């Protein structure tokens, strides 16, 4: 298929609990980015219910698609390619987006592009400022915590990762212990602004030279503190516990970011990516850290581009479009797809 010099990409994201469609021009201009959140439906279950997520995606995808094209003031004929999240994510949820993308690609004879969701989180920064290579991205989401080195566009090397829970998952579990609504990250972050760092929470792996993380011990420490207090008939100070947990999580993430930057002095840019990039403590702490690396540009997307959205998928797809890395209509969902996995249809 012919590749145009300028690109208009229609992107679809449905890997978890947001149904989103966007139109992205040249990998960096948001013509539209519609996000329909299902959070209210999952809140009463305290987490995402995969079957409920798939059903909501089916119900919402056509409407979200129409809204995205309307807002971009385009007909589908005007777009150059259809991009869609292939993985990682919930298989049923991914398949709704993939089926929609394949149908549009087939009916309108457009190239089809499969995008890794985590790559999307990193490329969200391209909607703010051009990427400068080599770069390091700290990807922090509900399912992943990784330090990723990118020597060039489309090339990902995982240089550090969590050995157990993702940091977002730890936030959500700790939030649940404190009776905060799902997903608790945002509420725990707000509560953490009000307390003092008084409880002792372990900073696992902080003294280890490697760039790996561990968050399950922090979560267990909070659980034990609450459990022991309950048994003694005492109450914990929720705000202080939130502050103490956030201090530990942010300190570990920031320290491993420092080690990564020291190990790679050639790096031009440091990107914070994923849902937990919305965290006020982490944003502040990385801003302070990067002040010590004046040659490295720090890019943190606005809150609207930290959580799941299709604009980031369209941004990541632009490079694949220019390289002609297209999928065929046999494209499948890859629920466990790693960011550094070679191209698969
Ligand atoms: O990237 P994302 O929207 O979905 C995944 O790909 O997982 O990330 C969602 C995660 C959830 O765990 C949520 O609690 C967390 O991001 N999160 C936060 C904040 N806002 C969202 N965690 C800490 N502080 C926040 N302000
Ligand atoms: Zn995500």
GROMACS .gro file of C-alpha atoms and ligand atoms in nm:
model
  372
    1UNK     CA    1   0.000   0.000   0.000
    2UNK     CA    2   0.120   0.354  -0.072
    3UNK     CA    3   0.262   0.556   0.217
    4UNK     CA    4   0.179   0.927   0.221
    5UNK     CA    5   0.424   1.188   0.343
    6UNK     CA    6   0.175   1.332   0.588
    7UNK     CA    7  -0.038   1.089   0.783
    8UNK     CA    8  -0.384   1.080   0.932
    9UNK     CA    9  -0.423   0.775   1.153
   10UNK     CA   10  -0.747   0.653   1.307
   11UNK     CA   11  -0.653   0.473   1.629
   12UNK     CA   12  -0.856   0.244   1.854
   13UNK     CA   13  -0.778   0.147   2.217
   14UNK     CA   14  -0.985  -0.110   2.409
   15UNK     CA   15  -0.731  -0.308   2.614
   16UNK     CA   16  -0.894  -0.259   2.955
   17UNK     CA   17  -1.176  -0.037   3.077
   18UNK     CA   18  -1.168   0.263   2.842
   19UNK     CA   19  -1.317   0.255   2.492
   20UNK     CA   20  -1.128   0.516   2.294
   21UNK     CA   21  -1.092   0.630   1.933
   22UNK     CA   22  -0.865   0.911   1.812
   23UNK     CA   23  -0.749   1.072   1.490
   24UNK     CA   24  -0.381   1.170   1.491
   25UNK     CA   25  -0.205   1.378   1.227
   26UNK     CA   26   0.165   1.315   1.160
   27UNK     CA   27   0.207   1.127   1.488
   28UNK     CA   28   0.184   1.442   1.697
   29UNK     CA   29  -0.132   1.646   1.638
   30UNK     CA   30  -0.452   1.536   1.811
   31UNK     CA   31  -0.743   1.594   1.571
   32UNK     CA   32  -0.973   1.411   1.816
   33UNK     CA   33  -0.942   1.177   2.115
   34UNK     CA   34  -1.268   1.040   2.255
   35UNK     CA   35  -1.243   0.831   2.572
   36UNK     CA   36  -1.549   0.650   2.713
   37UNK     CA   37  -1.466   0.524   3.062
   38UNK     CA   38  -1.637   0.221   3.216
   39UNK     CA   39  -1.498   0.283   3.564
   40UNK     CA   40  -1.844   0.334   3.721
   41UNK     CA   41  -1.955  -0.014   3.606
   42UNK     CA   42  -1.653  -0.184   3.759
   43UNK     CA   43  -1.637   0.020   4.081
   44UNK     CA   44  -1.897  -0.185   4.266
   45UNK     CA   45  -1.689  -0.499   4.202
   46UNK     CA   46  -1.368  -0.331   4.326
   47UNK     CA   47  -1.185  -0.406   4.001
   48UNK     CA   48  -1.227  -0.462   3.628
   49UNK     CA   49  -1.458  -0.755   3.542
   50UNK     CA   50  -1.334  -0.880   3.201
   51UNK     CA   51  -1.674  -0.992   3.066
   52UNK     CA   52  -1.835  -0.663   3.167
   53UNK     CA   53  -1.549  -0.473   3.002
   54UNK     CA   54  -1.590  -0.659   2.671
   55UNK     CA   55  -1.965  -0.599   2.669
   56UNK     CA   56  -1.924  -0.225   2.729
   57UNK     CA   57  -1.664  -0.202   2.450
   58UNK     CA   58  -1.911  -0.368   2.209
   59UNK     CA   59  -2.186  -0.127   2.317
   60UNK     CA   60  -1.973   0.185   2.287
   61UNK     CA   61  -1.724   0.138   2.005
   62UNK     CA   62  -1.944   0.253   1.712
   63UNK     CA   63  -2.059   0.566   1.891
   64UNK     CA   64  -1.706   0.655   2.004
   65UNK     CA   65  -1.582   0.603   1.646
   66UNK     CA   66  -1.849   0.837   1.507
   67UNK     CA   67  -1.769   1.101   1.769
   68UNK     CA   68  -1.395   1.083   1.692
   69UNK     CA   69  -1.452   1.132   1.319
   70UNK     CA   70  -1.705   1.411   1.381
   71UNK     CA   71  -1.470   1.597   1.613
   72UNK     CA   72  -1.184   1.561   1.363
   73UNK     CA   73  -1.426   1.681   1.088
   74UNK     CA   74  -1.324   1.393   0.866
   75UNK     CA   75  -1.482   1.103   0.686
   76UNK     CA   76  -1.318   0.766   0.726
   77UNK     CA   77  -1.213   0.781   0.360
   78UNK     CA   78  -0.971   1.063   0.447
   79UNK     CA   79  -0.763   0.859   0.695
   80UNK     CA   80  -0.445   0.684   0.578
   81UNK     CA   81  -0.441   0.389   0.817
   82UNK     CA   82  -0.627   0.218   1.101
   83UNK     CA   83  -0.424   0.147   1.416
   84UNK     CA   84  -0.533  -0.064   1.711
   85UNK     CA   85  -0.393  -0.189   2.041
   86UNK     CA   86  -0.289  -0.553   1.999
   87UNK     CA   87  -0.172  -0.613   2.357
   88UNK     CA   88  -0.103  -0.635   2.643
   89UNK     CA   89  -0.452  -0.632   2.791
   90UNK     CA   90  -0.767  -0.834   2.847
   91UNK     CA   91  -0.817  -1.068   2.553
   92UNK     CA   92  -1.192  -1.013   2.513
   93UNK     CA   93  -1.155  -0.637   2.544
   94UNK     CA   94  -0.867  -0.626   2.294
   95UNK     CA   95  -1.066  -0.835   2.045
   96UNK     CA   96  -1.348  -0.579   2.031
   97UNK     CA   97  -1.108  -0.306   1.917
   98UNK     CA   98  -0.923  -0.540   1.684
   99UNK     CA   99  -1.244  -0.661   1.519
  100UNK     CA  100  -1.359  -0.302   1.467
  101UNK     CA  101  -1.018  -0.206   1.322
  102UNK     CA  102  -1.006  -0.505   1.087
  103UNK     CA  103  -1.360  -0.437   0.965
  104UNK     CA  104  -1.278  -0.072   0.891
  105UNK     CA  105  -0.950  -0.166   0.722
  106UNK     CA  106  -1.121  -0.426   0.505
  107UNK     CA  107  -1.426  -0.222   0.409
  108UNK     CA  108  -1.235   0.099   0.337
  109UNK     CA  109  -0.917  -0.069   0.205
  110UNK     CA  110  -0.681   0.095   0.454
  111UNK     CA  111  -0.358  -0.044   0.600
  112UNK     CA  112  -0.399  -0.202   0.944
  113UNK     CA  113  -0.140  -0.134   1.218
  114UNK     CA  114  -0.109  -0.331   1.544
  115UNK     CA  115   0.033  -0.126   1.833
  116UNK     CA  116   0.174  -0.233   2.169
  117UNK     CA  117  -0.016  -0.061   2.451
  118UNK     CA  118   0.300   0.020   2.650
  119UNK     CA  119   0.467   0.167   2.341
  120UNK     CA  120   0.153   0.379   2.316
  121UNK     CA  121   0.203   0.508   2.672
  122UNK     CA  122   0.560   0.613   2.583
  123UNK     CA  123   0.456   0.777   2.254
  124UNK     CA  124   0.192   0.982   2.439
  125UNK     CA  125   0.487   1.216   2.500
  126UNK     CA  126   0.521   1.270   2.124
  127UNK     CA  127   0.185   1.450   2.143
  128UNK     CA  128   0.358   1.702   2.369
  129UNK     CA  129   0.710   1.736   2.227
  130UNK     CA  130   0.923   1.550   1.966
  131UNK     CA  131   1.100   1.242   2.104
  132UNK     CA  132   1.478   1.276   2.136
  133UNK     CA  133   1.683   0.958   2.115
  134UNK     CA  134   1.835   0.781   2.292
  135UNK     CA  135   1.574   0.811   2.563
  136UNK     CA  136   1.467   0.631   2.878
  137UNK     CA  137   1.101   0.586   2.968
  138UNK     CA  138   0.966   0.490   3.308
  139UNK     CA  139   0.641   0.307   3.229
  140UNK     CA  140   0.415   0.288   3.534
  141UNK     CA  141   0.065   0.150   3.491
  142UNK     CA  142  -0.188  -0.086   3.647
  143UNK     CA  143  -0.018  -0.390   3.496
  144UNK     CA  144   0.342  -0.284   3.433
  145UNK     CA  145   0.641  -0.112   3.590
  146UNK     CA  146   0.937  -0.095   3.354
  147UNK     CA  147   1.237   0.114   3.265
  148UNK     CA  148   1.267   0.111   2.886
  149UNK     CA  149   1.569   0.228   2.685
  150UNK     CA  150   1.498   0.346   2.331
  151UNK     CA  151   1.805   0.400   2.109
  152UNK     CA  152   1.576   0.501   1.821
  153UNK     CA  153   1.215   0.509   1.705
  154UNK     CA  154   1.036   0.176   1.738
  155UNK     CA  155   1.323   0.008   1.928
  156UNK     CA  156   1.261  -0.091   2.291
  157UNK     CA  157   1.500  -0.249   2.544
  158UNK     CA  158   1.363  -0.332   2.888
  159UNK     CA  159   1.646  -0.242   3.128
  160UNK     CA  160   1.451  -0.288   3.451
  161UNK     CA  161   1.112  -0.421   3.561
  162UNK     CA  162   0.906  -0.524   3.859
  163UNK     CA  163   0.964  -0.869   3.998
  164UNK     CA  164   0.608  -0.894   4.134
  165UNK     CA  165   0.325  -0.636   4.146
  166UNK     CA  166   0.305  -0.334   3.919
  167UNK     CA  167   0.310  -0.005   4.107
  168UNK     CA  168  -0.046   0.082   3.993
  169UNK     CA  169  -0.165  -0.257   4.116
  170UNK     CA  170  -0.001  -0.190   4.455
  171UNK     CA  171  -0.176   0.150   4.470
  172UNK     CA  172  -0.510  -0.011   4.389
  173UNK     CA  173  -0.466  -0.286   4.651
  174UNK     CA  174  -0.352  -0.046   4.923
  175UNK     CA  175  -0.643   0.182   4.833
  176UNK     CA  176  -0.880  -0.109   4.873
  177UNK     CA  177  -0.743  -0.178   5.223
  178UNK     CA  178  -0.814   0.188   5.302
  179UNK     CA  179  -1.168   0.157   5.154
  180UNK     CA  180  -1.101   0.397   4.867
  181UNK     CA  181  -1.298   0.359   4.541
  182UNK     CA  182  -1.147   0.167   4.245
  183UNK     CA  183  -0.913   0.251   4.078
  184UNK     CA  184  -0.765   0.385   4.399
  185UNK     CA  185  -0.439   0.537   4.270
  186UNK     CA  186  -0.584   0.884   4.223
  187UNK     CA  187  -0.763   0.886   4.563
  188UNK     CA  188  -0.459   0.750   4.747
  189UNK     CA  189  -0.248   1.021   4.584
  190UNK     CA  190  -0.497   1.286   4.705
  191UNK     CA  191  -0.502   1.141   5.058
  192UNK     CA  192  -0.122   1.133   5.061
  193UNK     CA  193  -0.119   1.516   5.027
  194UNK     CA  194  -0.286   1.542   5.367
  195UNK     CA  195  -0.069   1.320   5.587
  196UNK     CA  196   0.281   1.277   5.728
  197UNK     CA  197   0.536   1.006   5.648
  198UNK     CA  198   0.514   0.839   5.991
  199UNK     CA  199   0.473   0.466   5.918
  200UNK     CA  200   0.769   0.246   5.829
  201UNK     CA  201   0.723   0.096   5.479
  202UNK     CA  202   1.007  -0.110   5.326
  203UNK     CA  203   1.187   0.022   5.018
  204UNK     CA  204   1.246  -0.316   4.854
  205UNK     CA  205   1.547  -0.355   4.622
  206UNK     CA  206   1.648   0.010   4.664
  207UNK     CA  207   2.008  -0.078   4.752
  208UNK     CA  208   2.047  -0.326   4.469
  209UNK     CA  209   2.255  -0.211   4.173
  210UNK     CA  210   2.004  -0.345   3.919
  211UNK     CA  211   1.712  -0.145   3.776
  212UNK     CA  212   1.440  -0.383   3.895
  213UNK     CA  213   1.156  -0.312   4.135
  214UNK     CA  214   0.939  -0.493   4.388
  215UNK     CA  215   0.611  -0.356   4.524
  216UNK     CA  216   0.439  -0.653   4.685
  217UNK     CA  217   0.631  -0.605   5.013
  218UNK     CA  218   0.507  -0.246   5.039
  219UNK     CA  219   0.150  -0.363   4.991
  220UNK     CA  220   0.192  -0.640   5.253
  221UNK     CA  221   0.344  -0.394   5.500
  222UNK     CA  222   0.033  -0.173   5.474
  223UNK     CA  223  -0.194  -0.478   5.511
  224UNK     CA  224  -0.007  -0.591   5.822
  225UNK     CA  225  -0.013  -0.245   5.978
  226UNK     CA  226  -0.391  -0.220   5.931
  227UNK     CA  227  -0.450  -0.579   6.045
  228UNK     CA  228  -0.238  -0.541   6.359
  229UNK     CA  229  -0.403  -0.210   6.447
  230UNK     CA  230  -0.749  -0.369   6.405
  231UNK     CA  231  -0.652  -0.658   6.633
  232UNK     CA  232  -0.541  -0.416   6.903
  233UNK     CA  233  -0.864  -0.220   6.863
  234UNK     CA  234  -0.669   0.081   6.735
  235UNK     CA  235  -0.731   0.279   6.418
  236UNK     CA  236  -0.463   0.374   6.171
  237UNK     CA  237  -0.422   0.729   6.053
  238UNK     CA  238  -0.530   0.681   5.692
  239UNK     CA  239  -0.370   0.997   5.557
  240UNK     CA  240  -0.038   0.919   5.729
  241UNK     CA  241  -0.046   0.565   5.592
  242UNK     CA  242  -0.119   0.695   5.240
  243UNK     CA  243   0.169   0.943   5.269
  244UNK     CA  244   0.405   0.676   5.401
  245UNK     CA  245   0.316   0.433   5.120
  246UNK     CA  246   0.347   0.701   4.853
  247UNK     CA  247   0.685   0.814   4.991
  248UNK     CA  248   0.818   0.458   4.970
  249UNK     CA  249   0.682   0.393   4.618
  250UNK     CA  250   0.803   0.727   4.482
  251UNK     CA  251   1.145   0.695   4.646
  252UNK     CA  252   1.209   0.354   4.489
  253UNK     CA  253   1.091   0.464   4.143
  254UNK     CA  254   1.297   0.781   4.157
  255UNK     CA  255   1.608   0.604   4.280
  256UNK     CA  256   1.597   0.345   4.001
  257UNK     CA  257   1.539   0.626   3.750
  258UNK     CA  258   1.856   0.792   3.885
  259UNK     CA  259   2.054   0.471   3.846
  260UNK     CA  260   1.927   0.430   3.489
  261UNK     CA  261   2.027   0.787   3.399
  262UNK     CA  262   2.371   0.743   3.554
  263UNK     CA  263   2.423   0.419   3.362
  264UNK     CA  264   2.323   0.589   3.032
  265UNK     CA  265   2.487   0.934   3.017
  266UNK     CA  266   2.412   0.950   2.641
  267UNK     CA  267   2.038   0.982   2.704
  268UNK     CA  268   1.868   1.297   2.568
  269UNK     CA  269   1.521   1.261   2.715
  270UNK     CA  270   1.346   1.096   3.011
  271UNK     CA  271   0.978   1.015   2.970
  272UNK     CA  272   0.728   0.932   3.244
  273UNK     CA  273   0.449   0.716   3.098
  274UNK     CA  274   0.133   0.526   3.199
  275UNK     CA  275  -0.157   0.579   3.438
  276UNK     CA  276   0.064   0.626   3.746
  277UNK     CA  277   0.241   0.911   3.562
  278UNK     CA  278  -0.055   1.115   3.694
  279UNK     CA  279   0.084   1.074   4.047
  280UNK     CA  280   0.168   1.412   4.198
  281UNK     CA  281   0.445   1.276   4.422
  282UNK     CA  282   0.618   1.098   4.134
  283UNK     CA  283   0.588   1.398   3.900
  284UNK     CA  284   0.744   1.622   4.165
  285UNK     CA  285   1.019   1.383   4.263
  286UNK     CA  286   1.125   1.316   3.901
  287UNK     CA  287   1.123   1.689   3.829
  288UNK     CA  288   1.365   1.736   4.121
  289UNK     CA  289   1.580   1.443   4.004
  290UNK     CA  290   1.605   1.568   3.646
  291UNK     CA  291   1.722   1.907   3.769
  292UNK     CA  292   2.044   1.718   3.848
  293UNK     CA  293   2.066   1.603   3.482
  294UNK     CA  294   2.044   1.936   3.296
  295UNK     CA  295   2.122   1.782   2.955
  296UNK     CA  296   1.823   1.546   2.977
  297UNK     CA  297   1.480   1.676   2.880
  298UNK     CA  298   1.205   1.553   3.115
  299UNK     CA  299   0.869   1.491   2.948
  300UNK     CA  300   0.558   1.410   3.148
  301UNK     CA  301   0.232   1.411   2.951
  302UNK     CA  302  -0.069   1.609   3.077
  303UNK     CA  303  -0.308   1.410   3.297
  304UNK     CA  304  -0.548   1.358   3.003
  305UNK     CA  305  -0.280   1.156   2.818
  306UNK     CA  306  -0.147   0.954   3.117
  307UNK     CA  307  -0.439   0.711   3.143
  308UNK     CA  308  -0.550   0.484   2.860
  309UNK     CA  309  -0.648   0.670   2.542
  310UNK     CA  310  -0.635   0.611   2.167
  311UNK     CA  311  -0.434   0.926   2.088
  312UNK     CA  312  -0.121   0.758   2.226
  313UNK     CA  313  -0.188   0.454   2.004
  314UNK     CA  314  -0.214   0.682   1.700
  315UNK     CA  315   0.111   0.854   1.799
  316UNK     CA  316   0.294   0.520   1.829
  317UNK     CA  317   0.143   0.398   1.500
  318UNK     CA  318   0.286   0.684   1.298
  319UNK     CA  319   0.637   0.537   1.294
  320UNK     CA  320   0.501   0.192   1.198
  321UNK     CA  321   0.301   0.357   0.919
  322UNK     CA  322   0.611   0.527   0.779
  323UNK     CA  323   0.804   0.199   0.800
  324UNK     CA  324   0.520   0.013   0.627
  325UNK     CA  325   0.487  -0.229   0.920
  326UNK     CA  326   0.133  -0.336   0.846
  327UNK     CA  327  -0.066  -0.630   0.977
  328UNK     CA  328  -0.301  -0.841   0.771
  329UNK     CA  329  -0.660  -0.932   0.847
  330UNK     CA  330  -0.544  -1.242   1.037
  331UNK     CA  331  -0.416  -1.009   1.312
  332UNK     CA  332  -0.481  -1.147   1.659
  333UNK     CA  333  -0.486  -1.011   2.014
  334UNK     CA  334  -0.171  -1.073   2.219
  335UNK     CA  335  -0.284  -1.035   2.583
  336UNK     CA  336   0.066  -1.081   2.726
  337UNK     CA  337   0.261  -0.895   2.457
  338UNK     CA  338   0.591  -0.755   2.585
  339UNK     CA  339   0.709  -0.415   2.464
  340UNK     CA  340   1.031  -0.562   2.322
  341UNK     CA  341   0.863  -0.849   2.140
  342UNK     CA  342   0.939  -0.869   1.768
  343UNK     CA  343   0.659  -0.773   1.526
  344UNK     CA  344   0.380  -1.033   1.510
  345UNK     CA  345   0.057  -1.018   1.314
  346LIG     O1  346  -0.217   0.305   3.221
  346LIG     P1  347  -0.344   0.287   3.295
  346LIG     O2  348  -0.455   0.387   3.275
  346LIG     O3  349  -0.404   0.146   3.267
  346LIG     C1  350  -0.317   0.036   3.246
  346LIG     O4  351  -0.263   0.024   3.136
  346LIG     O5  352  -0.299  -0.036   3.348
  346LIG     O6  353  -0.305   0.282   3.451
  346LIG     C2  354  -0.404   0.264   3.549
  346LIG     C3  355  -0.338   0.267   3.684
  346LIG     C4  356  -0.432   0.224   3.796
  346LIG     O7  357  -0.366   0.130   3.876
  346LIG     C5  358  -0.456   0.355   3.871
  346LIG     O8  359  -0.485   0.338   4.008
  346LIG     C6  360  -0.324   0.424   3.851
  346LIG     O9  361  -0.293   0.399   3.715
  346LIG     N1  362  -0.330   0.569   3.876
  346LIG     C7  363  -0.259   0.630   3.974
  346LIG     C8  364  -0.293   0.769   3.969
  346LIG     N2  365  -0.383   0.786   3.869
  346LIG     C9  366  -0.405   0.662   3.813
  346LIG     N3  367  -0.170   0.582   4.063
  346LIG    C10  368  -0.114   0.668   4.150
  346LIG     N4  369  -0.142   0.801   4.153
  346LIG    C11  370  -0.231   0.855   4.064
  346LIG     N5  371  -0.257   0.987   4.068
  347LIG    ZN1  372  -0.242   0.164   3.008
   0.00000   0.00000   0.00000
